[in-house]
Short mmCIF file of C-alpha atoms and ligand atoms in Angstrom, two decimals:
data_model
loop_
_atom_site.label_atom_id
_atom_site.label_comp_id
_atom_site.label_asym_id
_atom_site.label_seq_id
_atom_site.Cartn_x
_atom_site.Cartn_y
_atom_site.Cartn_z
CA MET Y 51 26.95 -2.21 -8.26
CA SER Y 52 27.48 -3.12 -11.85
CA SER Y 53 26.70 -0.72 -14.64
CA THR Y 54 25.31 -2.00 -17.93
CA GLN Y 55 24.58 0.22 -20.88
CA ALA Y 56 21.70 -0.73 -23.15
CA PRO Y 57 22.88 -1.76 -26.64
CA ALA Y 58 23.15 1.90 -27.61
CA SER Y 59 22.78 4.96 -25.40
CA SER Y 60 20.93 6.75 -28.18
CA GLN Y 61 18.87 4.99 -30.79
CA ARG Y 62 16.72 5.55 -33.83
CA SER Y 63 13.02 5.80 -33.09
CA PRO Y 64 11.24 3.15 -35.22
CA GLU Y 65 8.49 5.62 -36.24
CA SER Y 66 10.35 8.83 -36.99
CA GLY Y 67 13.84 7.63 -37.77
CA ALA Y 68 15.08 10.50 -35.57
CA THR Y 69 17.84 9.89 -33.05
CA ARG Y 70 16.61 10.41 -29.49
CA ALA Y 71 18.53 10.29 -26.24
CA ALA Y 72 18.29 7.20 -24.06
CA THR Y 73 16.65 7.57 -20.64
CA PRO Y 74 18.80 6.42 -17.72
CA ILE Y 75 17.02 3.79 -15.60
CA THR Y 76 18.10 1.54 -12.73
CA VAL Y 77 17.38 -2.18 -13.04
CA ALA Y 78 17.46 -4.93 -10.39
CA ARG Y 79 17.11 -8.56 -11.43
CA GLY Y 80 15.88 -9.65 -7.96
CA ASP Y 81 15.50 -13.16 -6.54
CA GLY Y 82 13.69 -16.41 -7.37
CA ILE Y 83 12.07 -16.07 -10.80
CA GLY Y 84 13.26 -12.41 -10.92
CA PRO Y 85 16.36 -12.88 -13.15
CA GLU Y 86 14.40 -14.99 -15.71
CA ILE Y 87 11.46 -12.61 -16.06
CA MET Y 88 13.78 -9.56 -16.09
CA ASP Y 89 15.87 -11.12 -18.86
CA ALA Y 90 12.70 -11.79 -20.90
CA THR Y 91 11.43 -8.24 -20.29
CA LEU Y 92 14.70 -6.51 -21.20
CA ARG Y 93 15.02 -8.57 -24.39
CA ILE Y 94 11.52 -7.48 -25.47
CA LEU Y 95 12.24 -3.82 -24.62
CA ALA Y 96 15.52 -3.86 -26.57
CA ALA Y 97 13.89 -5.52 -29.59
CA ALA Y 98 11.08 -2.95 -29.51
CA GLY Y 99 13.62 -0.11 -29.66
CA ALA Y 100 13.25 1.23 -26.11
CA ARG Y 101 15.72 4.06 -25.59
CA LEU Y 102 17.19 3.10 -22.22
CA ALA Y 103 20.58 3.58 -20.56
CA ILE Y 104 20.52 0.82 -17.97
CA GLU Y 105 22.40 0.85 -14.65
CA GLU Y 106 22.17 -2.48 -12.88
CA ILE Y 107 22.13 -2.82 -9.09
CA GLU Y 108 22.08 -5.87 -6.86
CA ILE Y 109 19.40 -6.02 -4.15
CA GLY Y 110 17.67 -8.68 -2.06
CA GLU Y 111 18.79 -12.12 -0.87
CA LYS Y 112 22.50 -11.85 -1.74
CA VAL Y 113 22.77 -8.45 -0.07
CA TYR Y 114 20.85 -9.58 3.04
CA ALA Y 115 23.19 -12.60 3.19
CA ARG Y 116 26.17 -10.22 3.41
CA GLY Y 117 24.70 -8.98 6.72
CA ASN Y 118 23.07 -5.86 5.25
CA SER Y 119 19.67 -5.80 7.05
CA ALA Y 120 18.22 -3.35 4.50
CA GLY Y 121 18.99 -5.61 1.49
CA ILE Y 122 20.44 -2.70 -0.51
CA GLU Y 123 23.91 -1.06 -0.62
CA PRO Y 124 24.52 2.74 -0.39
CA ALA Y 125 25.84 2.81 -4.01
CA SER Y 126 22.51 1.40 -5.20
CA TRP Y 127 20.63 4.24 -3.48
CA GLU Y 128 22.90 6.65 -5.38
CA SER Y 129 21.93 5.07 -8.69
CA LEU Y 130 18.22 5.22 -7.81
CA ARG Y 131 18.42 8.86 -6.75
CA ARG Y 132 20.32 9.72 -9.93
CA THR Y 133 18.12 7.95 -12.51
CA LYS Y 134 14.86 8.37 -10.52
CA VAL Y 135 13.37 5.46 -12.51
CA PHE Y 136 13.57 1.91 -11.14
CA LEU Y 137 12.56 -1.28 -12.97
CA LYS Y 138 12.62 -3.93 -10.30
CA ALA Y 139 12.11 -7.70 -10.38
CA PRO Y 140 10.59 -9.29 -7.26
CA ILE Y 141 12.81 -10.10 -4.34
CA THR Y 142 12.58 -12.59 -1.49
CA THR Y 143 12.15 -11.02 1.94
CA PRO Y 144 13.85 -13.26 4.53
CA GLN Y 145 11.47 -14.37 7.29
CA GLY Y 146 12.14 -13.44 10.90
CA GLY Y 147 13.28 -10.43 12.84
CA GLY Y 148 16.13 -8.02 12.22
CA VAL Y 149 15.45 -7.67 8.50
CA LYS Y 150 13.38 -4.91 6.91
CA SER Y 151 11.27 -5.44 3.76
CA LEU Y 152 13.23 -3.81 0.95
CA ASN Y 153 10.02 -3.18 -0.99
CA VAL Y 154 8.50 -1.17 1.85
CA THR Y 155 11.80 0.65 2.51
CA THR Y 156 12.23 1.64 -1.16
CA ARG Y 157 8.68 2.94 -1.45
CA LYS Y 158 9.01 5.03 1.69
CA ALA Y 159 12.61 6.24 1.27
CA LEU Y 160 11.93 7.48 -2.28
CA GLY Y 161 8.52 8.93 -1.37
CA LEU Y 162 6.61 6.63 -3.77
CA TYR Y 163 3.20 7.34 -2.31
CA ALA Y 164 0.94 6.02 -5.08
CA ASN Y 165 0.83 2.35 -6.03
CA VAL Y 166 -1.14 1.87 -9.24
CA ARG Y 167 -2.22 -1.64 -10.24
CA PRO Y 168 -4.29 -2.04 -13.40
CA CYS Y 169 -6.10 -5.41 -13.42
CA THR Y 170 -7.64 -6.26 -16.81
CA ALA Y 171 -9.35 -9.40 -18.10
CA TYR Y 172 -8.21 -10.79 -21.49
CA ALA Y 173 -11.25 -12.97 -22.19
CA PRO Y 174 -11.80 -15.22 -24.00
CA PHE Y 175 -8.04 -15.79 -24.39
CA VAL Y 176 -7.21 -15.96 -20.67
CA GLN Y 177 -9.87 -17.78 -18.67
CA THR Y 178 -11.63 -15.72 -16.04
CA ARG Y 179 -15.11 -15.63 -14.50
CA HIS Y 180 -15.11 -11.86 -15.10
CA PRO Y 181 -14.55 -11.20 -18.82
CA GLN Y 182 -15.53 -7.51 -18.60
CA MET Y 183 -13.22 -6.71 -15.69
CA ASP Y 184 -11.00 -3.61 -16.09
CA VAL Y 185 -10.18 -2.23 -12.64
CA VAL Y 186 -7.32 -0.01 -11.49
CA ILE Y 187 -6.48 -0.31 -7.80
CA ILE Y 188 -4.74 2.79 -6.44
CA ARG Y 189 -3.20 1.96 -3.10
CA GLU Y 190 -1.71 4.44 -0.63
CA ASN Y 191 1.86 3.23 -0.35
CA GLU Y 192 3.60 4.78 2.66
CA GLU Y 193 1.31 4.99 5.68
CA ASP Y 194 -1.20 2.94 7.64
CA THR Y 195 0.16 -0.04 9.60
CA TYR Y 196 3.03 -0.16 7.04
CA ALA Y 197 4.76 2.63 8.95
CA GLY Y 198 6.13 -0.47 10.69
CA ILE Y 199 5.99 1.00 14.21
CA GLU Y 200 5.40 -1.95 16.54
CA HIS Y 201 6.10 -2.50 20.22
CA GLN Y 202 5.60 -5.21 22.79
CA GLN Y 203 4.11 -3.45 25.81
CA THR Y 204 3.17 -6.18 28.28
CA ASP Y 205 3.65 -9.94 28.50
CA GLU Y 206 0.43 -10.40 26.58
CA VAL Y 207 0.01 -7.39 24.33
CA VAL Y 208 1.87 -6.15 21.25
CA GLN Y 209 0.91 -3.03 19.35
CA CYS Y 210 1.18 -1.78 15.75
CA LEU Y 211 0.54 1.91 15.15
CA LYS Y 212 -1.76 2.80 12.28
CA LEU Y 213 -0.71 6.25 11.09
CA ILE Y 214 -2.83 8.12 8.56
CA SER Y 215 -1.90 11.72 7.73
CA ARG Y 216 -4.02 14.39 6.05
CA PRO Y 217 -1.28 15.22 3.48
CA GLY Y 218 -0.92 11.47 2.79
CA CYS Y 219 -4.68 11.13 2.17
CA GLU Y 220 -4.81 14.29 0.06
CA ARG Y 221 -1.94 13.19 -2.20
CA ILE Y 222 -3.27 9.68 -2.88
CA VAL Y 223 -6.90 10.72 -3.31
CA ARG Y 224 -5.97 13.56 -5.67
CA TYR Y 225 -3.71 11.17 -7.59
CA ALA Y 226 -6.66 8.75 -8.01
CA PHE Y 227 -8.93 11.48 -9.41
CA GLU Y 228 -6.18 12.87 -11.67
CA TYR Y 229 -5.49 9.32 -12.92
CA ALA Y 230 -9.19 8.86 -13.69
CA VAL Y 231 -9.36 12.12 -15.67
CA GLN Y 232 -6.09 11.46 -17.51
CA ASN Y 233 -7.04 7.90 -18.48
CA GLY Y 234 -10.66 8.53 -19.46
CA ARG Y 235 -12.05 6.65 -16.47
CA LYS Y 236 -15.60 7.42 -15.27
CA LYS Y 237 -15.80 6.47 -11.60
CA VAL Y 238 -13.59 6.51 -8.49
CA THR Y 239 -14.58 4.30 -5.54
CA CYS Y 240 -13.11 4.59 -2.05
CA PHE Y 241 -12.86 1.67 0.41
CA THR Y 242 -12.34 2.31 4.14
CA LYS Y 243 -13.41 0.87 7.49
CA ASP Y 244 -14.52 4.19 8.95
CA ASN Y 245 -17.50 2.72 10.79
CA ILE Y 246 -14.90 1.29 13.20
CA MET Y 247 -11.77 3.45 12.72
CA LYS Y 248 -13.54 6.79 12.80
CA LEU Y 249 -10.43 8.95 13.08
CA THR Y 250 -7.92 7.19 10.79
CA ASP Y 251 -10.12 5.70 8.06
CA GLY Y 252 -12.59 8.49 8.79
CA LEU Y 253 -9.96 11.03 7.68
CA PHE Y 254 -9.30 9.10 4.45
CA HIS Y 255 -13.05 9.06 3.66
CA LYS Y 256 -13.46 12.74 4.56
CA VAL Y 257 -10.59 13.76 2.27
CA PHE Y 258 -12.09 11.57 -0.49
CA ASP Y 259 -15.36 13.52 -0.21
CA GLU Y 260 -13.56 16.91 -0.09
CA ILE Y 261 -11.28 16.30 -3.09
CA GLY Y 262 -13.92 14.36 -5.03
CA ALA Y 263 -16.08 17.50 -5.00
CA GLU Y 264 -13.44 19.16 -7.23
CA TYR Y 265 -14.09 16.51 -9.95
CA PRO Y 266 -17.81 16.84 -10.80
CA GLN Y 267 -17.33 14.93 -14.08
CA ILE Y 268 -16.24 11.76 -12.19
CA GLU Y 269 -18.79 9.50 -10.46
CA LYS Y 270 -17.88 8.82 -6.83
CA GLU Y 271 -18.84 6.16 -4.30
CA HIS Y 272 -17.64 4.83 -0.95
CA TRP Y 273 -17.95 1.30 0.42
CA ILE Y 274 -17.00 -0.09 3.81
CA VAL Y 275 -14.05 -2.29 2.85
CA ASP Y 276 -15.57 -5.64 3.85
CA ILE Y 277 -18.66 -5.39 1.64
CA GLY Y 278 -16.60 -3.47 -0.95
CA ALA Y 279 -14.14 -6.39 -1.14
CA ALA Y 280 -17.00 -8.86 -1.48
CA LYS Y 281 -18.49 -6.83 -4.35
CA LEU Y 282 -15.07 -6.50 -6.00
CA ALA Y 283 -14.62 -10.28 -5.90
CA ASP Y 284 -18.18 -10.92 -7.09
CA THR Y 285 -18.75 -8.23 -9.73
CA PRO Y 286 -15.42 -6.52 -10.49
CA GLU Y 287 -16.86 -5.15 -13.74
CA GLN Y 288 -18.87 -2.65 -11.63
CA PHE Y 289 -15.65 -0.94 -10.52
CA ASP Y 290 -13.40 1.42 -12.46
CA VAL Y 291 -10.73 3.13 -10.29
CA VAL Y 292 -10.63 2.12 -6.60
CA VAL Y 293 -8.56 4.07 -4.07
CA MET Y 294 -7.81 2.81 -0.56
CA PRO Y 295 -5.40 2.87 2.38
CA ASN Y 296 -2.25 0.74 2.25
CA LEU Y 297 -3.23 -2.56 3.91
CA TYR Y 298 -6.59 -2.97 2.15
CA GLY Y 299 -4.91 -2.06 -1.16
CA ASP Y 300 -2.13 -4.59 -0.66
CA ILE Y 301 -4.62 -7.41 -0.12
CA LEU Y 302 -7.27 -6.42 -2.64
CA SER Y 303 -4.92 -5.71 -5.54
CA ASP Y 304 -3.67 -9.32 -5.36
CA VAL Y 305 -7.29 -10.49 -5.28
CA ALA Y 306 -8.12 -8.31 -8.29
CA ALA Y 307 -5.07 -9.51 -10.27
CA GLN Y 308 -5.90 -13.15 -9.57
CA LEU Y 309 -9.51 -12.58 -10.72
CA THR Y 310 -8.22 -11.62 -14.19
CA GLY Y 311 -6.76 -15.13 -14.58
CA SER Y 312 -3.35 -15.10 -12.90
CA VAL Y 313 -1.39 -13.03 -10.40
CA GLY Y 314 1.41 -13.35 -13.00
CA LEU Y 315 -0.33 -10.93 -15.39
CA ALA Y 316 -0.44 -7.59 -13.59
CA GLY Y 317 2.23 -4.91 -13.31
CA SER Y 318 2.33 -1.92 -11.02
CA SER Y 319 3.84 1.51 -10.77
CA ASN Y 320 4.95 3.15 -7.54
CA ILE Y 321 4.87 6.88 -8.10
CA GLY Y 322 6.32 9.78 -6.12
CA SER Y 323 6.95 13.44 -6.84
CA ALA Y 324 10.63 12.80 -7.70
CA CYS Y 325 11.09 9.07 -8.38
CA ALA Y 326 9.11 6.09 -9.66
CA MET Y 327 9.46 2.32 -9.41
CA PHE Y 328 7.90 -0.28 -11.73
CA GLU Y 329 7.44 -3.96 -10.97
CA ALA Y 330 5.21 -7.02 -11.23
CA ILE Y 331 2.65 -7.26 -8.45
CA HIS Y 332 3.61 -10.86 -7.63
CA GLY Y 333 6.55 -12.05 -5.55
CA SER Y 334 9.69 -14.05 -6.34
CA ALA Y 335 7.85 -17.44 -6.54
CA PRO Y 336 10.98 -19.32 -5.33
CA ARG Y 337 9.52 -22.75 -6.18
CA ARG Y 338 9.33 -21.81 -9.87
CA ALA Y 339 12.84 -20.33 -9.96
CA GLY Y 340 15.25 -21.70 -12.58
CA LYS Y 341 12.55 -23.74 -14.36
CA ASN Y 342 11.86 -21.36 -17.28
CA SER Y 343 8.15 -21.61 -16.32
CA ALA Y 344 7.30 -18.17 -14.90
CA ASN Y 345 5.07 -15.74 -16.75
CA PRO Y 346 7.08 -12.56 -17.48
CA SER Y 347 3.89 -10.58 -18.28
CA GLY Y 348 3.54 -8.89 -14.85
CA LEU Y 349 7.03 -7.39 -15.06
CA LEU Y 350 6.54 -6.57 -18.75
CA HIS Y 351 3.36 -4.66 -17.84
CA GLY Y 352 5.36 -2.83 -15.16
CA ALA Y 353 7.90 -1.96 -17.89
CA ILE Y 354 5.10 -0.69 -20.19
CA LEU Y 355 3.92 1.62 -17.38
CA MET Y 356 7.56 2.78 -17.09
CA LEU Y 357 7.79 3.53 -20.83
CA VAL Y 358 4.67 5.71 -20.56
CA HIS Y 359 6.14 7.42 -17.47
CA ILE Y 360 9.37 8.34 -19.32
CA GLY Y 361 7.48 9.51 -22.40
CA GLN Y 362 8.27 6.58 -24.74
CA HIS Y 363 4.60 6.10 -25.64
CA ASP Y 364 5.46 4.70 -29.08
CA ILE Y 365 7.48 1.83 -27.60
CA ALA Y 366 4.89 1.21 -24.85
CA GLU Y 367 2.26 0.80 -27.56
CA ARG Y 368 4.46 -1.49 -29.70
CA VAL Y 369 5.23 -3.78 -26.76
CA HIS Y 370 1.69 -3.85 -25.36
CA ASN Y 371 0.05 -4.60 -28.71
CA ALA Y 372 2.58 -7.35 -29.54
CA TRP Y 373 1.89 -8.84 -26.09
CA LEU Y 374 -1.89 -8.72 -26.65
CA ARG Y 375 -1.43 -10.44 -30.03
CA THR Y 376 0.69 -13.15 -28.41
CA ILE Y 377 -2.02 -13.79 -25.82
CA GLU Y 378 -4.68 -13.81 -28.58
CA ASP Y 379 -2.64 -16.30 -30.60
CA GLY Y 380 -2.89 -18.69 -27.65
CA VAL Y 381 0.84 -18.67 -26.83
CA HIS Y 382 0.59 -19.07 -23.06
CA THR Y 383 2.82 -19.76 -20.07
CA ASP Y 384 1.95 -22.45 -17.56
CA ASP Y 385 -0.12 -20.26 -15.22
CA VAL Y 386 -2.69 -19.24 -17.86
CA TYR Y 387 -2.48 -22.26 -20.21
CA ARG Y 388 -5.85 -24.05 -20.53
CA GLU Y 389 -6.47 -27.13 -22.69
CA GLY Y 390 -8.88 -26.10 -25.45
CA SER Y 391 -8.53 -22.31 -25.39
CA SER Y 392 -4.70 -22.11 -25.40
CA LYS Y 393 -2.70 -23.23 -28.45
CA GLN Y 394 0.92 -23.47 -27.34
CA ARG Y 395 2.35 -23.99 -23.84
CA VAL Y 396 5.66 -22.11 -23.64
CA GLY Y 397 8.37 -21.28 -21.13
CA THR Y 398 9.51 -17.81 -20.05
CA ARG Y 399 12.14 -17.49 -22.80
CA GLU Y 400 9.89 -18.79 -25.58
CA PHE Y 401 7.10 -16.45 -24.49
CA ALA Y 402 9.49 -13.49 -24.82
CA ASP Y 403 10.53 -14.76 -28.29
CA ALA Y 404 6.85 -14.96 -29.30
CA VAL Y 405 6.24 -11.33 -28.21
CA ILE Y 406 9.38 -10.18 -30.07
CA ALA Y 407 8.21 -12.00 -33.22
CA ARG Y 408 4.94 -10.02 -33.07
CA LEU Y 409 6.42 -6.53 -32.55
CA GLY Y 410 4.69 -4.22 -35.01
CA GLN Y 411 1.49 -6.34 -34.99
CA GLU Y 412 -1.77 -5.48 -33.24
CA PRO Y 413 -4.41 -7.67 -31.61
CA ARG Y 414 -7.36 -8.61 -33.84
CA GLN Y 415 -10.10 -9.06 -31.21
CA LEU Y 416 -8.84 -7.39 -28.04
CA ALA Y 417 -8.76 -3.60 -28.20
CA PRO Y 418 -5.31 -2.33 -29.25
CA ARG Y 419 -3.62 -0.02 -26.74
CA ARG Y 420 -3.03 3.63 -27.55
CA TYR Y 421 -0.84 5.69 -25.24
CA GLN Y 422 -1.20 9.39 -25.87
CA HIS Y 423 -1.75 10.76 -22.40
CA SER Y 424 0.97 12.25 -20.24
CA PRO Y 425 1.72 10.68 -16.88
CA THR Y 426 -0.69 11.47 -14.06
CA ARG Y 427 0.16 14.68 -12.24
CA THR Y 428 1.58 14.28 -8.75
CA SER Y 429 0.91 16.90 -6.10
CA GLN Y 430 2.92 18.27 -3.22
CA ALA Y 431 1.53 17.96 0.29
CA VAL Y 432 -0.35 21.05 1.45
CA ARG Y 433 0.81 22.40 4.80
CA ARG Y 434 -2.00 23.89 6.88
CA ALA Y 435 -2.03 26.38 9.72
CA ARG Y 436 -2.02 24.77 13.17
CA ALA Y 437 -5.46 24.24 14.68
CA ALA Y 438 -6.48 25.56 18.10
CA LYS Y 439 -5.62 22.61 20.32
CA GLN Y 440 -6.72 21.97 23.91
CA LEU Y 441 -5.58 19.17 26.21
CA LEU Y 442 -8.67 17.58 27.78
CA GLY Y 443 -7.10 14.61 29.53
CA VAL Y 444 -4.71 11.72 29.29
CA ASP Y 445 -4.93 7.95 28.75
CA VAL Y 446 -2.34 6.26 30.95
CA PHE Y 447 -1.61 2.67 29.89
CA LEU Y 448 -0.56 0.22 32.61
CA HIS Y 449 0.96 -3.27 32.71
CA TRP Y 450 -1.02 -4.80 35.61
CA ASP Y 451 -1.68 -8.47 36.39
CA GLU Y 452 -2.47 -8.54 40.12
CA ALA Y 453 -5.64 -9.47 42.07
CA GLU Y 454 -6.90 -11.86 39.39
CA ARG Y 455 -7.12 -8.88 37.09
CA ASP Y 456 -10.23 -7.58 38.83
CA PRO Y 457 -10.84 -4.13 37.30
CA SER Y 458 -12.59 -2.86 40.43
CA VAL Y 459 -9.39 -3.48 42.44
CA LEU Y 460 -7.35 -1.43 39.96
CA GLY Y 461 -10.10 1.19 39.81
CA ARG Y 462 -10.17 1.68 43.60
CA ARG Y 463 -6.36 1.98 43.71
CA LEU Y 464 -6.37 4.64 41.01
CA GLU Y 465 -9.27 6.53 42.70
CA GLN Y 466 -7.07 6.78 45.83
CA VAL Y 467 -4.11 7.99 43.75
CA VAL Y 468 -6.13 10.66 41.98
CA GLN Y 469 -7.81 11.87 45.21
CA ARG Y 470 -4.47 13.26 46.35
CA LEU Y 471 -4.18 15.40 43.17
CA SER Y 472 -6.21 18.51 42.45
CA GLY Y 473 -8.25 18.97 39.30
CA LEU Y 474 -8.19 15.42 37.84
CA ARG Y 475 -10.53 12.44 38.06
CA LEU Y 476 -10.47 8.86 36.76
CA LYS Y 477 -13.13 8.68 34.05
CA MET Y 478 -12.85 5.02 33.11
CA ILE Y 479 -10.59 2.01 32.65
CA SER Y 480 -10.76 -0.08 29.50
CA ASN Y 481 -9.13 -3.35 28.48
CA ARG Y 482 -8.56 -3.92 24.74
CA GLY Y 483 -10.88 -0.97 24.12
CA VAL Y 484 -13.84 -2.18 26.23
CA LYS Y 485 -14.80 -0.22 29.34
CA VAL Y 486 -14.33 -2.43 32.42
CA TYR Y 487 -14.50 0.23 35.20
CA PRO Y 488 -16.76 1.63 36.49
CA ASP Y 489 -19.69 -0.71 35.89
CA GLY Y 490 -17.87 -3.33 33.79
CA PHE Y 491 -19.23 -6.81 33.08
CA PRO Y 492 -17.57 -9.76 34.84
CA GLU Y 493 -17.83 -11.65 31.52
CA THR Y 494 -15.34 -9.30 29.76
CA PHE Y 495 -12.00 -11.03 29.23
CA CYS Y 496 -9.11 -8.93 30.54
CA THR Y 497 -5.46 -9.01 29.48
CA ASP Y 498 -2.56 -7.45 31.42
CA HIS Y 499 -2.86 -4.19 29.38
CA TRP Y 500 -5.07 -1.43 30.87
CA ARG Y 501 -6.00 2.01 29.61
CA CYS Y 502 -6.87 4.46 32.41
CA ARG Y 503 -8.50 7.69 31.29
CA PHE Y 504 -8.00 10.81 33.44
CA VAL Y 505 -9.87 14.06 32.72
CA SER Y 506 -10.59 17.35 34.48
CA THR Y 507 -12.90 17.36 37.52
CA THR Y 508 -14.73 20.22 35.77
CA ALA Y 509 -16.67 18.77 32.83
CA GLU Y 510 -14.94 19.21 29.46
CA ALA Y 511 -12.44 21.75 30.89
CA PRO Y 512 -8.86 21.74 29.54
CA ILE Y 513 -6.05 20.51 31.80
CA ARG Y 514 -2.42 21.59 32.03
CA PHE Y 515 0.52 19.42 30.92
CA GLU Y 516 1.84 19.62 34.52
CA SER Y 517 -1.25 17.61 35.57
CA VAL Y 518 -0.15 14.80 33.24
CA LEU Y 519 3.30 14.76 34.86
CA GLU Y 520 1.72 14.78 38.34
CA ILE Y 521 -0.57 11.84 37.60
CA LEU Y 522 2.28 9.83 36.06
CA GLY Y 523 4.47 10.45 39.10
CA ALA Y 524 1.66 9.56 41.49
CA VAL Y 525 0.75 6.34 39.64
CA ASP Y 526 4.41 5.30 39.60
CA ARG Y 527 4.81 6.02 43.33
CA ALA Y 528 1.72 3.87 43.98
CA GLY Y 529 3.67 0.91 42.56
CA LEU Y 530 1.80 0.68 39.24
CA GLU Y 531 3.75 0.26 35.99
CA VAL Y 532 3.11 2.92 33.35
CA ILE Y 533 3.88 1.70 29.80
CA LYS Y 534 2.71 4.64 27.72
CA THR Y 535 0.42 7.65 27.54
CA GLU Y 536 -1.81 9.21 24.91
CA HIS Y 537 -3.09 12.77 25.19
CA LEU Y 538 -6.77 13.56 24.68
CA TYR Y 539 -7.11 16.68 22.54
CA ARG Y 540 -9.80 18.96 21.20
CA PHE Y 541 -8.77 20.34 17.76
CA ASP Y 542 -10.65 23.48 16.67
CA GLY Y 543 -13.41 22.69 19.16
CA VAL Y 544 -13.83 19.02 18.11
CA LYS Y 545 -12.97 16.14 20.47
CA SER Y 546 -10.33 14.18 18.57
CA TYR Y 547 -10.06 10.80 20.26
CA SER Y 548 -12.19 7.68 20.32
CA LEU Y 549 -14.45 6.72 23.21
CA GLY Y 550 -13.97 3.36 24.91
CA GLN Y 551 -16.62 0.79 23.87
CA GLY Y 552 -19.32 1.30 26.52
CA GLU Y 553 -17.87 4.63 27.75
P1 NAD B 761 4.41 -15.09 -5.03
O1 NAD B 761 3.67 -14.00 -5.71
O2 NAD B 761 5.87 -15.16 -5.23
O3 NAD B 761 3.77 -16.49 -5.46
C1 NAD B 761 2.40 -16.81 -5.22
C2 NAD B 761 1.91 -17.87 -6.22
O4 NAD B 761 1.80 -17.26 -7.50
C3 NAD B 761 2.85 -19.05 -6.38
O5 NAD B 761 2.06 -20.20 -6.59
C4 NAD B 761 3.63 -18.74 -7.62
O6 NAD B 761 4.12 -19.86 -8.32
C5 NAD B 761 2.60 -17.96 -8.47
N1 NAD B 761 3.25 -16.96 -9.30
C6 NAD B 761 3.75 -15.77 -8.91
N2 NAD B 761 4.30 -15.12 -9.93
C7 NAD B 761 4.16 -15.91 -11.01
C8 NAD B 761 4.55 -15.79 -12.37
N3 NAD B 761 5.19 -14.72 -12.81
N4 NAD B 761 4.26 -16.80 -13.21
C9 NAD B 761 3.61 -17.89 -12.76
N5 NAD B 761 3.21 -18.07 -11.49
C10 NAD B 761 3.49 -17.09 -10.62
O7 NAD B 761 4.07 -14.95 -3.47
P2 NAD B 761 4.73 -15.68 -2.20
O8 NAD B 761 5.04 -17.11 -2.52
O9 NAD B 761 3.83 -15.34 -1.08
O10 NAD B 761 6.07 -14.88 -1.94
C11 NAD B 761 7.37 -15.33 -2.32
C12 NAD B 761 8.40 -14.28 -1.92
O11 NAD B 761 8.20 -13.10 -2.68
C13 NAD B 761 8.37 -13.86 -0.45
O12 NAD B 761 9.69 -13.77 0.04
C14 NAD B 761 7.74 -12.49 -0.48
O13 NAD B 761 8.19 -11.68 0.59
C15 NAD B 761 8.24 -11.98 -1.81
N6 NAD B 761 7.41 -10.91 -2.41
C16 NAD B 761 8.07 -9.93 -3.08
C17 NAD B 761 7.36 -8.94 -3.72
C18 NAD B 761 8.13 -7.88 -4.45
O14 NAD B 761 9.33 -7.98 -4.59
N7 NAD B 761 7.47 -6.82 -4.93
C19 NAD B 761 5.96 -8.94 -3.70
C20 NAD B 761 5.30 -9.97 -3.02
C21 NAD B 761 6.03 -10.96 -2.39
#
């Protein structure tokens, strides 16, 4: 780890002339175009008078190449945990197994649960089909399929666990409403797929309705993510703040940024209760690296969000308004340059020079930015009392590929197994979620991965855990291969598991 101090660790504020302490931050220059856009960004911040004490760390490709599968050294974690503010350029995640995405690791290890991505159109200066667009995507940042828990279970089937927690939903949904209030926004929209994923996405939607009720001044709406995404792409100006689970947010925030004119324009903040990370939303664009052609605006917008976060609103305003004026003056990098509307095609370095030359100026047509508000409040997870929980049965998953995968053969074998046990019966077998026994359709395609549902012989009655152990032992002794189990519970009187399609 190298440690670089900003030009001065305490500086004069341009407005007041008073000397104010510099805020310690950690900076990583990243991979690909990262070093070029970070250099441009830091030069603009220094020229604007940002009061920063910079510690530099090395992350990404070079660290992975030294055999560190996390892409970050322990000393760098120390810096991040000390400064609690991270300005990060994009990094390249090596393809293939054995290596973890550093972006995902950082977000989760530092508890950065809220990913905020403002996507704004700058028409008529940057070409877009949606000149009125001004959307903020708030993406849950730690859960969902990004928990990264995956297993191969049979020759044919691999699994990724989608984990959604109530505290996770409560924190991100509350953050979205607090953000809306704090930033004078009028509406919060929620996207989920709860018509299909009734428990996981259903919980996210339920929490959205519960917490939304505490904000009567904010308009609320929910869309199923597929039609919601279509509407976002078609008429983004109808949206204001949009909150959603991790995977949908990852995809749709790139779509939203691209709709404004270029993925190179948008910055993002990753916010937690203790730490925060600021970055561009785009990646390391390796093919542009070293060509002085990347747009530094995404990272600069990340840095502006950082300045607001650390309370340097005056500098955030100076930088943002100089940037808007540069864009208005038609000084454009490759990605947004258009013959006719743009005036000067510039490289990364020259773009930074143009912004620096305009520090202290304001845009003439685009609305100037004013940053008065304090950062959005974060909330701690609420711990609840345990619910009354009853075990109603067990799903036993098998790896089975005998008898041409005829479900009735497997069904009869399991009926014989269960006959010898007291108190349990085989309710159904499903394959990839579709019921195939009893009364399955011969047309249903079957893999080698079977879910066998056992419940009490007395309707809806709870079973004992010993019964689960007995059925597992009996299935194993019958020569069938158990690969995993899932318990079927009733929480506070409500059945809390999905039915098989056709069950
Ligand atoms: P990318 O965002 O790097 O590039 C996608 C396209 O957008 C390319 O055509 C690129 O030239 C263009 N582009 C991106 N940023 C630009 C800019 N500032 N100026 C002009 N054009 C720009 O996405 P990718 O190619 O899918 O990913 C490249 C690498 O980046 C991968 O290793 C990926 O894992 C990584 N990545 C990192 C982050 C991060 O560090 N936060 C985020 C996304 C992807």
